[in-house]
PDB file of C-alpha atoms in Angstrom:
ATOM      1  CA  ASP A   1      39.623 -27.368   2.190  1.00 79.00           C
ATOM      2  CA  LYS A   2      39.686 -29.385   5.629  1.00 84.00           C
ATOM      3  CA  PHE A   3      35.815 -30.701   5.094  1.00 81.00           C
ATOM      4  CA  GLU A   4      36.730 -34.275   7.029  1.00 86.00           C
ATOM      5  CA  GLN A   5      38.204 -32.088   9.997  1.00 85.00           C
ATOM      6  CA  PHE A   6      35.376 -29.914  10.561  1.00 78.00           C
ATOM      7  CA  TRP A   7      32.820 -32.512  10.800  1.00 73.00           C
ATOM      8  CA  ALA A   8      34.482 -34.317  12.874  1.00 78.00           C
ATOM      9  CA  ILE A   9      34.626 -31.321  15.227  1.00 76.00           C
ATOM     10  CA  ASN A  10      30.903 -30.066  14.089  1.00 72.00           C
ATOM     11  CA  ARG A  11      29.918 -33.776  14.764  1.00 71.00           C
ATOM     12  CA  LYS A  12      30.345 -33.475  18.421  1.00 71.00           C
ATOM     13  CA  LEU A  13      29.089 -30.212  18.524  1.00 69.00           C
ATOM     14  CA  MET A  14      25.635 -31.311  16.997  1.00 70.00           C
ATOM     15  CA  GLU A  15      24.906 -34.099  18.500  1.00 72.00           C
ATOM     16  CA  TYR A  16      22.883 -35.422  21.669  1.00 73.00           C
ATOM     17  CA  PRO A  17      21.957 -38.189  23.392  1.00 67.00           C
ATOM     18  CA  PRO A  18      18.343 -39.120  22.977  1.00 69.00           C
ATOM     19  CA  GLU A  19      17.699 -38.467  26.570  1.00 70.00           C
ATOM     20  CA  ASP A  20      18.681 -34.903  26.573  1.00 71.00           C
ATOM     21  CA  SER A  21      15.989 -33.801  24.050  1.00 73.00           C
ATOM     22  CA  GLY A  22      18.509 -31.226  22.479  1.00 80.00           C
ATOM     23  CA  PHE A  23      21.228 -29.357  23.009  1.00 83.00           C
ATOM     24  CA  ARG A  24      22.572 -27.904  26.082  1.00 84.00           C
ATOM     25  CA  TYR A  25      22.642 -23.852  24.836  1.00 86.00           C
ATOM     26  CA  ILE A  26      21.588 -22.658  21.150  1.00 89.00           C
ATOM     27  CA  PRO A  27      24.193 -20.261  19.993  1.00 90.00           C
ATOM     28  CA  PHE A  28      22.331 -17.249  18.127  1.00 94.00           C
ATOM     29  CA  ARG A  29      23.330 -13.358  16.651  1.00 95.00           C
ATOM     30  CA  ILE A  30      20.270 -11.709  16.177  1.00 95.00           C
ATOM     31  CA  TYR A  31      20.961  -8.921  14.350  1.00 95.00           C
ATOM     32  CA  GLN A  32      18.831  -5.259  14.223  1.00 90.00           C
ATOM     33  CA  ALA A  33      19.006  -2.821  11.633  1.00 79.00           C
ATOM     34  CA  THR A  34      17.120   0.053  13.892  1.00 75.00           C
ATOM     35  CA  THR A  35      19.785  -0.508  17.129  1.00 76.00           C
ATOM     36  CA  GLU A  36      22.991   0.332  18.451  1.00 81.00           C
ATOM     37  CA  ARG A  37      24.244  -3.084  18.764  1.00 81.00           C
ATOM     38  CA  PRO A  38      25.945  -4.419  16.315  1.00 86.00           C
ATOM     39  CA  PHE A  39      24.889  -8.018  17.745  1.00 92.00           C
ATOM     40  CA  ILE A  40      22.301  -9.278  20.774  1.00 92.00           C
ATOM     41  CA  GLN A  41      24.155 -12.775  21.586  1.00 92.00           C
ATOM     42  CA  LYS A  42      23.279 -14.568  25.190  1.00 88.00           C
ATOM     43  CA  LEU A  43      22.699 -18.527  26.352  1.00 86.00           C
ATOM     44  CA  PHE A  44      19.379 -19.690  26.069  1.00 91.00           C
ATOM     45  CA  ARG A  45      18.238 -22.767  26.353  1.00 89.00           C
ATOM     46  CA  PRO A  46      15.733 -24.854  24.095  1.00 90.00           C
ATOM     47  CA  ILE A  47      14.143 -26.711  26.787  1.00 89.00           C
ATOM     48  CA  THR A  48      12.145 -25.084  29.552  1.00 88.00           C
ATOM     49  CA  SER A  49      12.287 -26.147  32.920  1.00 84.00           C
ATOM     50  CA  GLY A  50       8.829 -28.011  32.950  1.00 87.00           C
ATOM     51  CA  GLY A  51      10.227 -30.248  29.828  1.00 85.00           C
ATOM     52  CA  GLN A  52       8.939 -28.085  27.211  1.00 91.00           C
ATOM     53  CA  MET A  53      10.358 -26.994  23.665  1.00 92.00           C
ATOM     54  CA  HIS A  54      10.933 -23.177  23.220  1.00 94.00           C
ATOM     55  CA  THR A  55      10.190 -21.280  19.810  1.00 96.00           C
ATOM     56  CA  LEU A  56      11.402 -18.823  18.116  1.00 95.00           C
ATOM     57  CA  GLY A  57       8.623 -16.463  19.632  1.00 93.00           C
ATOM     58  CA  ASP A  58       9.684 -17.388  23.004  1.00 94.00           C
ATOM     59  CA  LEU A  59      13.560 -16.766  21.874  1.00 95.00           C
ATOM     60  CA  LEU A  60      12.856 -13.065  21.142  1.00 93.00           C
ATOM     61  CA  LYS A  61      10.058 -12.586  23.784  1.00 92.00           C
ATOM     62  CA  ASP A  62      13.423 -13.015  25.847  1.00 92.00           C
ATOM     63  CA  VAL A  63      16.258 -11.361  24.172  1.00 90.00           C
ATOM     64  CA  CYS A  64      14.002  -8.912  21.903  1.00 87.00           C
ATOM     65  CA  PRO A  65      10.888  -8.236  22.718  1.00 85.00           C
ATOM     66  CA  SER A  66       9.991  -5.048  20.653  1.00 80.00           C
ATOM     67  CA  ALA A  67      10.644  -7.407  17.339  1.00 79.00           C
ATOM     68  CA  ILE A  68       6.902  -9.121  18.055  1.00 76.00           C
ATOM     69  CA  ASP A  69       5.457  -7.744  20.860  1.00 67.00           C
ATOM     70  CA  HIS A  70       3.829  -4.164  19.360  1.00 64.00           C
ATOM     71  CA  GLU A  71       0.393  -2.190  21.268  1.00 63.00           C
ATOM     72  CA  ASP A  72      -1.494  -2.200  17.438  1.00 62.00           C
ATOM     73  CA  GLY A  73      -1.206  -5.966  17.244  1.00 58.00           C
ATOM     74  CA  GLU A  74       0.308  -5.689  13.830  1.00 67.00           C
ATOM     75  CA  GLN A  75       3.781  -6.962  13.768  1.00 74.00           C
ATOM     76  CA  LYS A  76       5.905  -4.173  12.233  1.00 80.00           C
ATOM     77  CA  THR A  77       9.786  -6.143  11.867  1.00 86.00           C
ATOM     78  CA  GLN A  78      10.193  -9.015  10.119  1.00 90.00           C
ATOM     79  CA  VAL A  79      11.977 -12.326  11.303  1.00 93.00           C
ATOM     80  CA  MET A  80      14.633 -13.843   8.746  1.00 94.00           C
ATOM     81  CA  ILE A  81      16.777 -16.279   8.869  1.00 96.00           C
ATOM     82  CA  HIS A  82      18.277 -17.513   5.032  1.00 94.00           C
ATOM     83  CA  GLY A  83      16.536 -15.365   3.652  1.00 93.00           C
ATOM     84  CA  ILE A  84      13.444 -16.566   4.929  1.00 95.00           C
ATOM     85  CA  GLU A  85      10.880 -15.444   7.365  1.00 94.00           C
ATOM     86  CA  PRO A  86      10.269 -19.013   9.745  1.00 95.00           C
ATOM     87  CA  MET A  87       6.636 -18.746  11.962  1.00 94.00           C
ATOM     88  CA  LEU A  88       7.374 -17.267  15.420  1.00 93.00           C
ATOM     89  CA  GLU A  89       6.149 -21.242  16.535  1.00 96.00           C
ATOM     90  CA  THR A  90       8.831 -22.898  15.390  1.00 97.00           C
ATOM     91  CA  PRO A  91      10.779 -24.740  17.611  1.00 96.00           C
ATOM     92  CA  ILE A  92      14.342 -23.558  18.713  1.00 95.00           C
ATOM     93  CA  GLN A  93      15.678 -26.563  18.449  1.00 93.00           C
ATOM     94  CA  TRP A  94      14.879 -27.347  14.854  1.00 95.00           C
ATOM     95  CA  LEU A  95      15.511 -24.374  13.742  1.00 96.00           C
ATOM     96  CA  SER A  96      19.472 -24.269  15.782  1.00 92.00           C
ATOM     97  CA  GLU A  97      19.605 -28.258  13.931  1.00 90.00           C
ATOM     98  CA  HIS A  98      18.673 -27.542  10.399  1.00 93.00           C
ATOM     99  CA  MET A  99      18.816 -23.544  10.049  1.00 95.00           C
ATOM    100  CA  SER A 100      22.184 -22.537  11.465  1.00 92.00           C
ATOM    101  CA  TYR A 101      25.413 -21.952   9.693  1.00 91.00           C
ATOM    102  CA  PRO A 102      28.655 -23.602   9.257  1.00 84.00           C
ATOM    103  CA  ASP A 103      29.601 -21.548  13.003  1.00 86.00           C
ATOM    104  CA  ASN A 104      26.561 -23.480  14.584  1.00 86.00           C
ATOM    105  CA  PHE A 105      25.650 -20.030  15.480  1.00 91.00           C
ATOM    106  CA  LEU A 106      21.791 -19.395  14.276  1.00 95.00           C
ATOM    107  CA  HIS A 107      21.418 -15.779  12.365  1.00 96.00           C
ATOM    108  CA  ILE A 108      18.664 -14.536  13.116  1.00 96.00           C
ATOM    109  CA  SER A 109      18.024 -10.784  11.106  1.00 95.00           C
ATOM    110  CA  ILE A 110      14.802  -8.226  12.849  1.00 93.00           C
ATOM    111  CA  ILE A 111      14.278  -5.937  10.132  1.00 90.00           C
ATOM    112  CA  PRO A 112      11.746  -3.303   9.624  1.00 86.00           C
ATOM    113  CA  ARG A 113       8.341  -4.168   7.621  1.00 81.00           C
ATOM    114  CA  PRO A 114       8.307  -2.177   4.466  1.00 78.00           C
ATOM    115  CA  THR A 115       5.487   0.112   4.844  1.00 75.00           C
ATOM    116  CA  ASP A 116       3.515   0.461   0.868  1.00 68.00           C
TER     117      ASP A 116
END
């Protein structure tokens, strides 16, 4: 019921100066159906030390490599955000800006791929 107050604070969290090229950290949670941990959450910078944009694939390789690395080359999981499966090459900064929930977290689900 206090939408204007929410956006007054949220705007400060979501805006960044152009010289920063992105947020300081990307707030995210990764949920996995096949593990005992309810979620994974840690600090992750959207930009590499060399100034390159990190991607969703980079985040998963760092935090949850089993979600995308498989010996036979076949991906056995789906990475879902808001019910869609984004490309692993998508910049994590873009995902955070456009697909975060109102709590400013990027909620990522890793689901076993159905076997037919």
